[in-house]
PDB file of C-alpha atoms in Angstrom:
ATOM      1  CA  MET A  15     105.253 234.421 335.269  1.00 63.00           C
ATOM      2  CA  ASP A  16     106.748 230.696 335.332  1.00 82.00           C
ATOM      3  CA  THR A  17     104.816 229.377 332.502  1.00 87.00           C
ATOM      4  CA  LYS A  18     106.270 229.380 328.997  1.00 92.00           C
ATOM      5  CA  LEU A  19     104.936 229.434 325.370  1.00 96.00           C
ATOM      6  CA  ILE A  20     106.417 227.797 322.109  1.00 97.00           C
ATOM      7  CA  PHE A  21     106.453 229.619 319.241  1.00 98.00           C
ATOM      8  CA  THR A  22     106.935 227.343 316.225  1.00 97.00           C
ATOM      9  CA  ILE A  23     107.845 228.958 312.808  1.00 96.00           C
ATOM     10  CA  GLY A  24     108.753 226.659 310.064  1.00 92.00           C
ATOM     11  CA  GLU A  25     110.943 224.123 311.489  1.00 93.00           C
ATOM     12  CA  THR A  26     112.217 226.446 314.475  1.00 96.00           C
ATOM     13  CA  ARG A  27     110.667 226.278 317.761  1.00 96.00           C
ATOM     14  CA  LEU A  28     110.909 229.483 320.228  1.00 97.00           C
ATOM     15  CA  THR A  29     110.740 229.686 323.992  1.00 96.00           C
ATOM     16  CA  ALA A  30     108.975 232.601 325.468  1.00 96.00           C
ATOM     17  CA  SER A  31     108.695 234.278 328.740  1.00 95.00           C
ATOM     18  CA  LEU A  32     105.731 236.049 329.486  1.00 96.00           C
ATOM     19  CA  ALA A  33     104.577 239.423 331.235  1.00 96.00           C
ATOM     20  CA  ASP A  34     102.343 238.943 334.071  1.00 96.00           C
ATOM     21  CA  ASN A  35      98.781 240.038 333.178  1.00 97.00           C
ATOM     22  CA  ALA A  36      95.227 239.304 332.482  1.00 97.00           C
ATOM     23  CA  ALA A  37      96.295 238.990 328.627  1.00 98.00           C
ATOM     24  CA  THR A  38      98.620 236.188 328.887  1.00 97.00           C
ATOM     25  CA  LYS A  39      96.455 234.423 331.500  1.00 96.00           C
ATOM     26  CA  ALA A  40      93.914 234.580 328.757  1.00 97.00           C
ATOM     27  CA  LEU A  41      96.098 233.552 326.265  1.00 97.00           C
ATOM     28  CA  ILE A  42      97.544 230.436 328.194  1.00 96.00           C
ATOM     29  CA  GLU A  43      93.852 229.040 328.747  1.00 96.00           C
ATOM     30  CA  LYS A  44      93.562 229.106 325.275  1.00 96.00           C
ATOM     31  CA  VAL A  45      96.504 227.555 324.375  1.00 97.00           C
ATOM     32  CA  LYS A  46      96.083 224.739 326.614  1.00 95.00           C
ATOM     33  CA  GLN A  47      92.665 223.975 325.050  1.00 95.00           C
ATOM     34  CA  ASN A  48      94.791 223.949 321.726  1.00 96.00           C
ATOM     35  CA  PRO A  49      97.767 225.311 319.815  1.00 97.00           C
ATOM     36  CA  VAL A  50      96.801 228.458 318.226  1.00 97.00           C
ATOM     37  CA  THR A  51      97.738 229.137 314.631  1.00 98.00           C
ATOM     38  CA  ILE A  52      98.494 232.657 313.085  1.00 98.00           C
ATOM     39  CA  ASP A  53      99.132 233.804 309.603  1.00 97.00           C
ATOM     40  CA  MET A  54     101.187 236.878 310.183  1.00 97.00           C
ATOM     41  CA  HIS A  55     102.558 239.372 307.544  1.00 97.00           C
ATOM     42  CA  ASP A  56     105.100 242.335 307.264  1.00 95.00           C
ATOM     43  CA  TYR A  57     104.277 245.679 308.635  1.00 93.00           C
ATOM     44  CA  GLY A  58     106.101 248.859 308.478  1.00 90.00           C
ATOM     45  CA  GLY A  59     109.558 246.939 308.209  1.00 89.00           C
ATOM     46  CA  TRP A  60     110.117 246.467 312.027  1.00 93.00           C
ATOM     47  CA  GLU A  61     107.193 243.949 312.969  1.00 95.00           C
ATOM     48  CA  LYS A  62     104.889 240.876 311.964  1.00 97.00           C
ATOM     49  CA  VAL A  63     101.112 240.880 312.484  1.00 98.00           C
ATOM     50  CA  GLY A  64      98.618 238.651 312.567  1.00 98.00           C
ATOM     51  CA  ASP A  65      94.758 238.328 314.066  1.00 98.00           C
ATOM     52  CA  PHE A  66      94.433 235.395 316.942  1.00 97.00           C
ATOM     53  CA  GLY A  67      91.078 235.079 315.835  1.00 96.00           C
ATOM     54  CA  PHE A  68      89.459 235.924 319.275  1.00 97.00           C
ATOM     55  CA  ASP A  69      89.847 238.680 321.940  1.00 98.00           C
ATOM     56  CA  LEU A  70      92.182 238.955 324.821  1.00 98.00           C
ATOM     57  CA  PRO A  71      91.850 241.236 327.394  1.00 98.00           C
ATOM     58  CA  THR A  72      94.164 244.767 327.105  1.00 97.00           C
ATOM     59  CA  SER A  73      95.820 246.825 329.634  1.00 96.00           C
ATOM     60  CA  ASN A  74      97.360 248.994 326.577  1.00 96.00           C
ATOM     61  CA  LYS A  75      99.940 251.404 327.909  1.00 96.00           C
ATOM     62  CA  GLN A  76     102.130 253.719 325.578  1.00 97.00           C
ATOM     63  CA  ILE A  77     105.558 251.501 325.279  1.00 95.00           C
ATOM     64  CA  THR A  78     108.348 251.231 322.883  1.00 96.00           C
ATOM     65  CA  ALA A  79     108.618 247.484 322.069  1.00 95.00           C
ATOM     66  CA  GLN A  80     112.054 246.166 321.473  1.00 96.00           C
ATOM     67  CA  PRO A  81     113.325 243.546 319.136  1.00 97.00           C
ATOM     68  CA  CYS A  82     112.488 240.045 320.305  1.00 97.00           C
ATOM     69  CA  GLU A  83     109.422 241.173 322.277  1.00 98.00           C
ATOM     70  CA  PHE A  84     105.568 240.137 320.893  1.00 98.00           C
ATOM     71  CA  VAL A  85     102.458 242.352 322.162  1.00 98.00           C
ATOM     72  CA  LEU A  86      98.775 242.364 321.905  1.00 98.00           C
ATOM     73  CA  TYR A  87      97.480 245.003 319.706  1.00 97.00           C
ATOM     74  CA  GLN A  88      93.745 246.104 319.091  1.00 96.00           C
ATOM     75  CA  GLY A  89      92.770 243.034 321.840  1.00 97.00           C
ATOM     76  CA  ASN A  90      92.799 240.403 318.988  1.00 98.00           C
ATOM     77  CA  GLN A  91      96.353 240.960 317.069  1.00 98.00           C
ATOM     78  CA  LEU A  92      99.619 239.484 317.918  1.00 98.00           C
ATOM     79  CA  VAL A  93     102.587 241.741 316.806  1.00 98.00           C
ATOM     80  CA  ILE A  94     106.319 239.869 316.621  1.00 98.00           C
ATOM     81  CA  PHE A  95     108.942 242.822 316.655  1.00 97.00           C
ATOM     82  CA  TYR A  96     112.126 242.355 314.953  1.00 95.00           C
ATOM     83  CA  GLY A  97     112.879 246.077 315.114  1.00 93.00           C
ATOM     84  CA  SER A  98     111.255 248.667 317.525  1.00 94.00           C
ATOM     85  CA  ASN A  99     107.952 250.631 317.663  1.00 94.00           C
ATOM     86  CA  SER A 100     106.204 253.005 320.318  1.00 94.00           C
ATOM     87  CA  TRP A 101     102.777 252.822 320.367  1.00 95.00           C
ATOM     88  CA  SER A 102      99.604 251.881 322.552  1.00 96.00           C
ATOM     89  CA  TYR A 103     100.228 248.070 323.395  1.00 97.00           C
ATOM     90  CA  THR A 104      99.440 245.345 325.856  1.00 98.00           C
ATOM     91  CA  ARG A 105     102.874 243.338 326.481  1.00 97.00           C
ATOM     92  CA  LEU A 106     102.696 239.904 326.199  1.00 98.00           C
ATOM     93  CA  GLY A 107     106.377 238.759 326.420  1.00 97.00           C
ATOM     94  CA  LYS A 108     109.641 238.219 325.008  1.00 97.00           C
ATOM     95  CA  PHE A 109     111.433 235.156 323.040  1.00 97.00           C
ATOM     96  CA  ASP A 110     114.150 233.449 325.105  1.00 96.00           C
ATOM     97  CA  ASN A 111     117.834 233.269 323.914  1.00 95.00           C
ATOM     98  CA  ILE A 112     117.655 234.953 320.469  1.00 97.00           C
ATOM     99  CA  THR A 113     119.106 238.012 318.676  1.00 96.00           C
ATOM    100  CA  GLN A 114     117.422 240.589 316.914  1.00 96.00           C
ATOM    101  CA  ASP A 115     119.133 239.164 313.534  1.00 96.00           C
ATOM    102  CA  GLU A 116     118.210 235.295 314.365  1.00 97.00           C
ATOM    103  CA  LEU A 117     114.856 236.346 314.745  1.00 96.00           C
ATOM    104  CA  LYS A 118     114.406 238.325 311.355  1.00 95.00           C
ATOM    105  CA  GLU A 119     116.116 235.399 309.641  1.00 95.00           C
ATOM    106  CA  ILE A 120     113.627 233.032 311.170  1.00 95.00           C
ATOM    107  CA  LEU A 121     110.383 235.210 310.323  1.00 95.00           C
ATOM    108  CA  GLY A 122     111.830 235.994 307.122  1.00 92.00           C
ATOM    109  CA  SER A 123     110.131 238.509 304.138  1.00 90.00           C
ATOM    110  CA  GLY A 124     106.609 238.090 303.341  1.00 92.00           C
ATOM    111  CA  ASN A 125     103.736 235.807 305.348  1.00 96.00           C
ATOM    112  CA  VAL A 126     104.669 233.363 307.959  1.00 97.00           C
ATOM    113  CA  THR A 127     102.461 230.889 309.870  1.00 97.00           C
ATOM    114  CA  VAL A 128     103.172 230.843 313.456  1.00 98.00           C
ATOM    115  CA  THR A 129     101.913 228.200 315.891  1.00 98.00           C
ATOM    116  CA  ILE A 130     101.782 228.917 319.649  1.00 98.00           C
ATOM    117  CA  SER A 131     101.754 225.856 322.231  1.00 97.00           C
ATOM    118  CA  ILE A 132     102.178 225.645 325.875  1.00 92.00           C
ATOM    119  CA  ASP A 133     105.704 224.359 327.477  1.00 73.00           C
ATOM    120  CA  GLU A 134     104.362 222.168 330.331  1.00 62.00           C
TER     121      GLU A 134
END
């Protein structure tokens, strides 16, 4: 998919390449209307999780998500991976040009606010 999203975490802006599915198309439409801000928290020592505040279409599959990927969980939660985990998710995308260690440092420990906007 050619459209890129921008994830702003603190002062850092990350671009992300998207999977081509109904969830990413719906997310793009939401973000075109207004940037989406999500409060995220640590979970399991390998990811940050936060509620979108709305539902997206799912196409869940058992996958092993890798560091720097982000997925949709339960139709309404964003999961950003700085480690790896296997579960039933809908793939959303992957951050461009960043390492696992860099992402982990940007996300930090504890709660973080992430704002998603569109790169047009």
